[in-house]
PDB file of C-alpha atoms in Angstrom:
ATOM      1  CA  ALA A   5       9.012 -31.608  31.089  1.00 54.00           C
ATOM      2  CA  SER A   6       9.252 -28.617  28.486  1.00 61.00           C
ATOM      3  CA  PHE A   7      11.530 -27.762  25.854  1.00 61.00           C
ATOM      4  CA  THR A   8      12.327 -25.051  23.368  1.00 64.00           C
ATOM      5  CA  ALA A   9      13.068 -25.584  19.831  1.00 66.00           C
ATOM      6  CA  LEU A  10      14.269 -23.443  17.034  1.00 64.00           C
ATOM      7  CA  THR A  11      13.114 -24.713  13.578  1.00 67.00           C
ATOM      8  CA  LYS A  12      13.330 -22.876  10.221  1.00 71.00           C
ATOM      9  CA  GLU A  13      10.137 -21.191  10.606  1.00 74.00           C
ATOM     10  CA  PHE A  14       9.358 -21.229  14.498  1.00 74.00           C
ATOM     11  CA  LEU A  15      10.737 -20.739  17.927  1.00 75.00           C
ATOM     12  CA  VAL A  16       8.604 -23.405  19.754  1.00 76.00           C
ATOM     13  CA  PHE A  17       7.924 -23.546  23.362  1.00 77.00           C
ATOM     14  CA  SER A  18       6.092 -26.888  24.262  1.00 76.00           C
ATOM     15  CA  SER A  19       5.143 -27.830  27.786  1.00 78.00           C
ATOM     16  CA  ALA A  20       2.420 -30.405  29.500  1.00 80.00           C
ATOM     17  CA  LYS A  21       2.150 -27.355  32.281  1.00 82.00           C
ATOM     18  CA  ASN A  22       1.850 -23.755  32.127  1.00 83.00           C
ATOM     19  CA  ILE A  23       4.171 -21.638  30.421  1.00 82.00           C
ATOM     20  CA  ARG A  24       4.289 -18.254  32.121  1.00 83.00           C
ATOM     21  CA  PHE A  25       5.933 -15.109  31.094  1.00 83.00           C
ATOM     22  CA  PHE A  26       6.520 -12.368  33.966  1.00 85.00           C
ATOM     23  CA  SER A  27       7.896  -9.150  33.987  1.00 88.00           C
ATOM     24  CA  GLN A  28       7.855  -6.254  36.547  1.00 90.00           C
ATOM     25  CA  GLN A  29       7.711  -3.605  33.696  1.00 91.00           C
ATOM     26  CA  SER A  30       5.893  -4.918  30.570  1.00 91.00           C
ATOM     27  CA  ILE A  31       5.864  -7.784  28.012  1.00 87.00           C
ATOM     28  CA  ASN A  32       6.177  -6.467  24.513  1.00 88.00           C
ATOM     29  CA  MET A  33       5.466  -8.711  21.471  1.00 86.00           C
ATOM     30  CA  THR A  34       5.939  -7.044  17.980  1.00 87.00           C
ATOM     31  CA  SER A  35       5.389  -8.631  14.676  1.00 87.00           C
ATOM     32  CA  LEU A  36       5.334  -7.412  10.991  1.00 87.00           C
ATOM     33  CA  ASN A  37       2.692  -9.631   9.941  1.00 88.00           C
ATOM     34  CA  GLY A  38       0.526 -10.523  13.075  1.00 91.00           C
ATOM     35  CA  ILE A  39       0.112 -12.050  16.398  1.00 91.00           C
ATOM     36  CA  GLN A  40      -2.199 -15.076  17.098  1.00 90.00           C
ATOM     37  CA  MET A  41      -3.252 -16.721  20.364  1.00 90.00           C
ATOM     38  CA  MET A  42      -5.548 -19.711  20.546  1.00 90.00           C
ATOM     39  CA  THR A  43      -7.071 -22.091  22.855  1.00 90.00           C
ATOM     40  CA  SER A  44      -7.903 -25.683  21.468  1.00 87.00           C
ATOM     41  CA  ASP A  45      -9.263 -28.999  22.755  1.00 86.00           C
ATOM     42  CA  LEU A  46      -7.264 -32.368  22.886  1.00 85.00           C
ATOM     43  CA  TYR A  47      -7.662 -32.806  19.307  1.00 86.00           C
ATOM     44  CA  GLY A  48      -6.503 -29.442  18.361  1.00 81.00           C
ATOM     45  CA  LYS A  49      -9.804 -28.016  17.176  1.00 87.00           C
ATOM     46  CA  MET A  50      -9.849 -24.175  18.032  1.00 86.00           C
ATOM     47  CA  ARG A  51     -12.044 -22.919  20.828  1.00 90.00           C
ATOM     48  CA  SER A  52     -11.080 -19.340  21.144  1.00 94.00           C
ATOM     49  CA  SER A  53      -8.562 -17.053  19.435  1.00 93.00           C
ATOM     50  CA  ILE A  54      -7.228 -13.630  19.285  1.00 94.00           C
ATOM     51  CA  GLU A  55      -5.507 -12.635  16.170  1.00 94.00           C
ATOM     52  CA  LEU A  56      -3.941  -9.237  15.573  1.00 93.00           C
ATOM     53  CA  THR A  57      -2.793  -8.459  11.971  1.00 92.00           C
ATOM     54  CA  THR A  58      -1.506  -4.873  10.622  1.00 89.00           C
ATOM     55  CA  HIS A  59      -5.267  -3.671  10.434  1.00 90.00           C
ATOM     56  CA  LYS A  60      -7.453  -5.923  12.364  1.00 92.00           C
ATOM     57  CA  LEU A  61      -7.959  -7.347  15.798  1.00 92.00           C
ATOM     58  CA  GLY A  62     -10.014 -10.609  15.566  1.00 94.00           C
ATOM     59  CA  LEU A  63     -11.564 -12.354  18.595  1.00 94.00           C
ATOM     60  CA  LYS A  64     -13.419 -15.678  17.950  1.00 93.00           C
ATOM     61  CA  SER A  65     -14.940 -17.655  20.971  1.00 92.00           C
ATOM     62  CA  SER A  66     -18.243 -19.333  21.816  1.00 90.00           C
ATOM     63  CA  PHE A  67     -18.567 -16.865  24.713  1.00 91.00           C
ATOM     64  CA  PHE A  68     -17.208 -13.214  25.168  1.00 89.00           C
ATOM     65  CA  SER A  69     -17.120 -11.259  28.253  1.00 92.00           C
ATOM     66  CA  ILE A  70     -15.767  -7.806  29.227  1.00 92.00           C
ATOM     67  CA  THR A  71     -15.559  -6.507  32.640  1.00 94.00           C
ATOM     68  CA  ALA A  72     -14.429  -3.171  33.691  1.00 95.00           C
ATOM     69  CA  LEU A  73     -15.078  -0.480  36.463  1.00 96.00           C
ATOM     70  CA  ARG A  74     -15.222   2.095  33.468  1.00 95.00           C
ATOM     71  CA  GLY A  75     -14.647   1.977  29.889  1.00 94.00           C
ATOM     72  CA  ASN A  76     -14.995   3.633  26.555  1.00 94.00           C
ATOM     73  CA  VAL A  77     -15.702   2.383  22.999  1.00 93.00           C
ATOM     74  CA  ASP A  78     -14.895   4.788  20.423  1.00 94.00           C
ATOM     75  CA  ILE A  79     -15.479   3.465  16.703  1.00 93.00           C
ATOM     76  CA  SER A  80     -15.830   5.498  13.566  1.00 94.00           C
ATOM     77  CA  GLU A  81     -18.403   2.872  11.988  1.00 94.00           C
ATOM     78  CA  SER A  82     -19.939  -0.144  13.532  1.00 93.00           C
ATOM     79  CA  THR A  83     -22.429  -3.117  12.896  1.00 93.00           C
ATOM     80  CA  PHE A  84     -23.824  -5.179  15.300  1.00 91.00           C
ATOM     81  CA  THR A  85     -25.508  -8.450  14.018  1.00 93.00           C
ATOM     82  CA  GLY A  86     -26.951 -11.101  16.250  1.00 92.00           C
ATOM     83  CA  GLN A  87     -30.331 -13.255  16.863  1.00 94.00           C
ATOM     84  CA  THR A  88     -31.124 -11.710  20.377  1.00 94.00           C
ATOM     85  CA  MET A  89     -29.831  -8.794  22.534  1.00 92.00           C
ATOM     86  CA  VAL A  90     -30.711  -8.222  26.016  1.00 93.00           C
ATOM     87  CA  SER A  91     -29.545  -5.428  28.210  1.00 92.00           C
ATOM     88  CA  THR A  92     -30.040  -4.314  31.724  1.00 94.00           C
ATOM     89  CA  ILE A  93     -28.852  -0.755  32.309  1.00 93.00           C
ATOM     90  CA  ASN A  94     -29.592   1.750  35.094  1.00 95.00           C
ATOM     91  CA  HIS A  95     -29.667   4.982  32.763  1.00 95.00           C
ATOM     92  CA  VAL A  96     -29.289   5.627  29.052  1.00 94.00           C
ATOM     93  CA  LYS A  97     -28.709   8.412  27.264  1.00 95.00           C
ATOM     94  CA  LEU A  98     -28.414   8.682  23.514  1.00 93.00           C
ATOM     95  CA  THR A  99     -27.486  11.751  21.540  1.00 95.00           C
ATOM     96  CA  ALA A 100     -27.936  11.544  17.840  1.00 95.00           C
ATOM     97  CA  LYS A 101     -28.566  13.868  14.815  1.00 96.00           C
ATOM     98  CA  LYS A 102     -30.728  11.592  13.174  1.00 95.00           C
ATOM     99  CA  LEU A 103     -32.094   8.227  14.766  1.00 94.00           C
ATOM    100  CA  THR A 104     -33.682   5.533  12.486  1.00 95.00           C
ATOM    101  CA  THR A 105     -35.492   2.692  13.892  1.00 94.00           C
ATOM    102  CA  LEU A 106     -36.763  -0.196  11.611  1.00 95.00           C
ATOM    103  CA  ALA A 107     -38.700  -2.884  13.299  1.00 95.00           C
ATOM    104  CA  GLN A 108     -41.550  -5.477  12.393  1.00 95.00           C
ATOM    105  CA  ASP A 109     -43.226  -4.638  15.859  1.00 95.00           C
ATOM    106  CA  VAL A 110     -42.347  -2.200  18.541  1.00 94.00           C
ATOM    107  CA  VAL A 111     -43.621  -2.729  22.192  1.00 95.00           C
ATOM    108  CA  ALA A 112     -42.660  -0.207  24.835  1.00 94.00           C
ATOM    109  CA  LYS A 113     -43.867  -0.408  28.341  1.00 94.00           C
ATOM    110  CA  ALA A 114     -43.009   2.072  30.945  1.00 94.00           C
ATOM    111  CA  LYS A 115     -44.304   3.254  34.340  1.00 95.00           C
ATOM    112  CA  SER A 116     -44.387   6.791  32.848  1.00 95.00           C
ATOM    113  CA  TYR A 117     -43.829   8.177  29.324  1.00 93.00           C
ATOM    114  CA  HIS A 118     -42.822  11.638  28.160  1.00 95.00           C
ATOM    115  CA  GLN A 119     -41.924  13.121  25.045  1.00 94.00           C
ATOM    116  CA  ILE A 120     -40.901  16.653  24.279  1.00 95.00           C
ATOM    117  CA  VAL A 121     -40.842  17.832  20.538  1.00 95.00           C
ATOM    118  CA  ASP A 122     -39.749  21.405  19.945  1.00 95.00           C
ATOM    119  CA  GLY A 123     -41.145  21.358  16.031  1.00 95.00           C
ATOM    120  CA  LEU A 124     -43.633  19.104  14.208  1.00 95.00           C
ATOM    121  CA  CYS A 125     -44.601  15.691  15.830  1.00 94.00           C
ATOM    122  CA  GLN A 126     -46.219  13.456  13.111  1.00 94.00           C
ATOM    123  CA  PHE A 127     -47.581   9.905  13.359  1.00 92.00           C
ATOM    124  CA  LYS A 128     -48.785   8.294   9.958  1.00 94.00           C
ATOM    125  CA  ALA A 129     -50.508   4.848  10.491  1.00 94.00           C
ATOM    126  CA  GLY A 130     -53.256   2.642   8.649  1.00 94.00           C
ATOM    127  CA  ARG A 131     -55.292   2.462  11.787  1.00 94.00           C
ATOM    128  CA  MET A 132     -54.900   3.906  15.192  1.00 93.00           C
ATOM    129  CA  ARG A 133     -56.548   2.793  18.736  1.00 93.00           C
ATOM    130  CA  THR A 134     -55.968   4.847  21.884  1.00 93.00           C
ATOM    131  CA  LEU A 135     -57.206   2.973  24.973  1.00 94.00           C
ATOM    132  CA  ILE A 136     -57.133   4.818  28.226  1.00 94.00           C
ATOM    133  CA  ASP A 137     -58.116   3.826  31.709  1.00 94.00           C
ATOM    134  CA  ASN A 138     -58.679   6.904  33.427  1.00 94.00           C
ATOM    135  CA  SER A 139     -58.878  10.304  31.840  1.00 93.00           C
ATOM    136  CA  TYR A 140     -57.764  11.745  28.562  1.00 92.00           C
ATOM    137  CA  HIS A 141     -56.774  15.645  28.179  1.00 93.00           C
ATOM    138  CA  LEU A 142     -56.245  17.515  25.154  1.00 91.00           C
ATOM    139  CA  LYS A 143     -54.826  21.106  25.404  1.00 93.00           C
ATOM    140  CA  ALA A 144     -53.874  23.363  22.364  1.00 93.00           C
ATOM    141  CA  LYS A 145     -54.259  26.910  21.163  1.00 93.00           C
ATOM    142  CA  LYS A 146     -56.091  25.466  18.174  1.00 93.00           C
ATOM    143  CA  ALA A 147     -57.593  22.247  17.872  1.00 92.00           C
ATOM    144  CA  PHE A 148     -58.771  20.616  14.394  1.00 92.00           C
ATOM    145  CA  MET A 149     -60.525  17.237  13.795  1.00 91.00           C
ATOM    146  CA  LYS A 150     -61.421  16.091  10.473  1.00 92.00           C
ATOM    147  CA  ALA A 151     -63.083  13.009   9.227  1.00 93.00           C
ATOM    148  CA  ASP A 152     -63.478  12.032   5.372  1.00 93.00           C
ATOM    149  CA  SER A 153     -66.568  10.240   6.169  1.00 93.00           C
ATOM    150  CA  ASP A 154     -68.058   9.819   9.737  1.00 93.00           C
ATOM    151  CA  LEU A 155     -67.273  11.049  12.973  1.00 91.00           C
ATOM    152  CA  LYS A 156     -68.715   9.563  16.155  1.00 91.00           C
ATOM    153  CA  VAL A 157     -68.815  10.830  19.620  1.00 90.00           C
ATOM    154  CA  ASN A 158     -70.113   8.542  22.256  1.00 91.00           C
ATOM    155  CA  ALA A 159     -70.534   9.766  25.665  1.00 91.00           C
ATOM    156  CA  LYS A 160     -73.249  10.201  28.515  1.00 92.00           C
ATOM    157  CA  LYS A 161     -72.634  13.778  28.766  1.00 91.00           C
ATOM    158  CA  ILE A 162     -71.035  16.376  26.267  1.00 89.00           C
ATOM    159  CA  ASN A 163     -70.040  19.783  27.146  1.00 89.00           C
ATOM    160  CA  ILE A 164     -69.271  22.538  24.480  1.00 87.00           C
ATOM    161  CA  GLY A 165     -68.237  25.783  25.243  1.00 79.00           C
TER     162      GLY A 165
END
């Protein structure tokens, strides 16, 4: 129950069953304007589509998945826009000339947290509070503390010298 038709504009393959192309070498589709593939429901409403045009690859679907043993993405300029991003990764290494992060709130939780800065490390805030459960150690060749009004030190014992 399948047929092939040649109209003025289309070569039509139509079947109530699967249509399969098979080659032991490769299957090549070439077009000057574009190649479109889509799935639809029984009423013809598009569910997922792939569109190849001269300068664009478009993928549209309610769910998108890529699975591979290894991969590479090389994009000169990219944008990611979405509501939520959740990621589980064993190891991440990010190398950048400049990294800018803009966020309303940043929450970081770690077993250990290490930062190594060769030059200046500056933190500017409206207020700052540091809460430490055990010990706090500050070591420097020179240390300078300045307060424009009051400086309070509250301890059972203060050792100077």
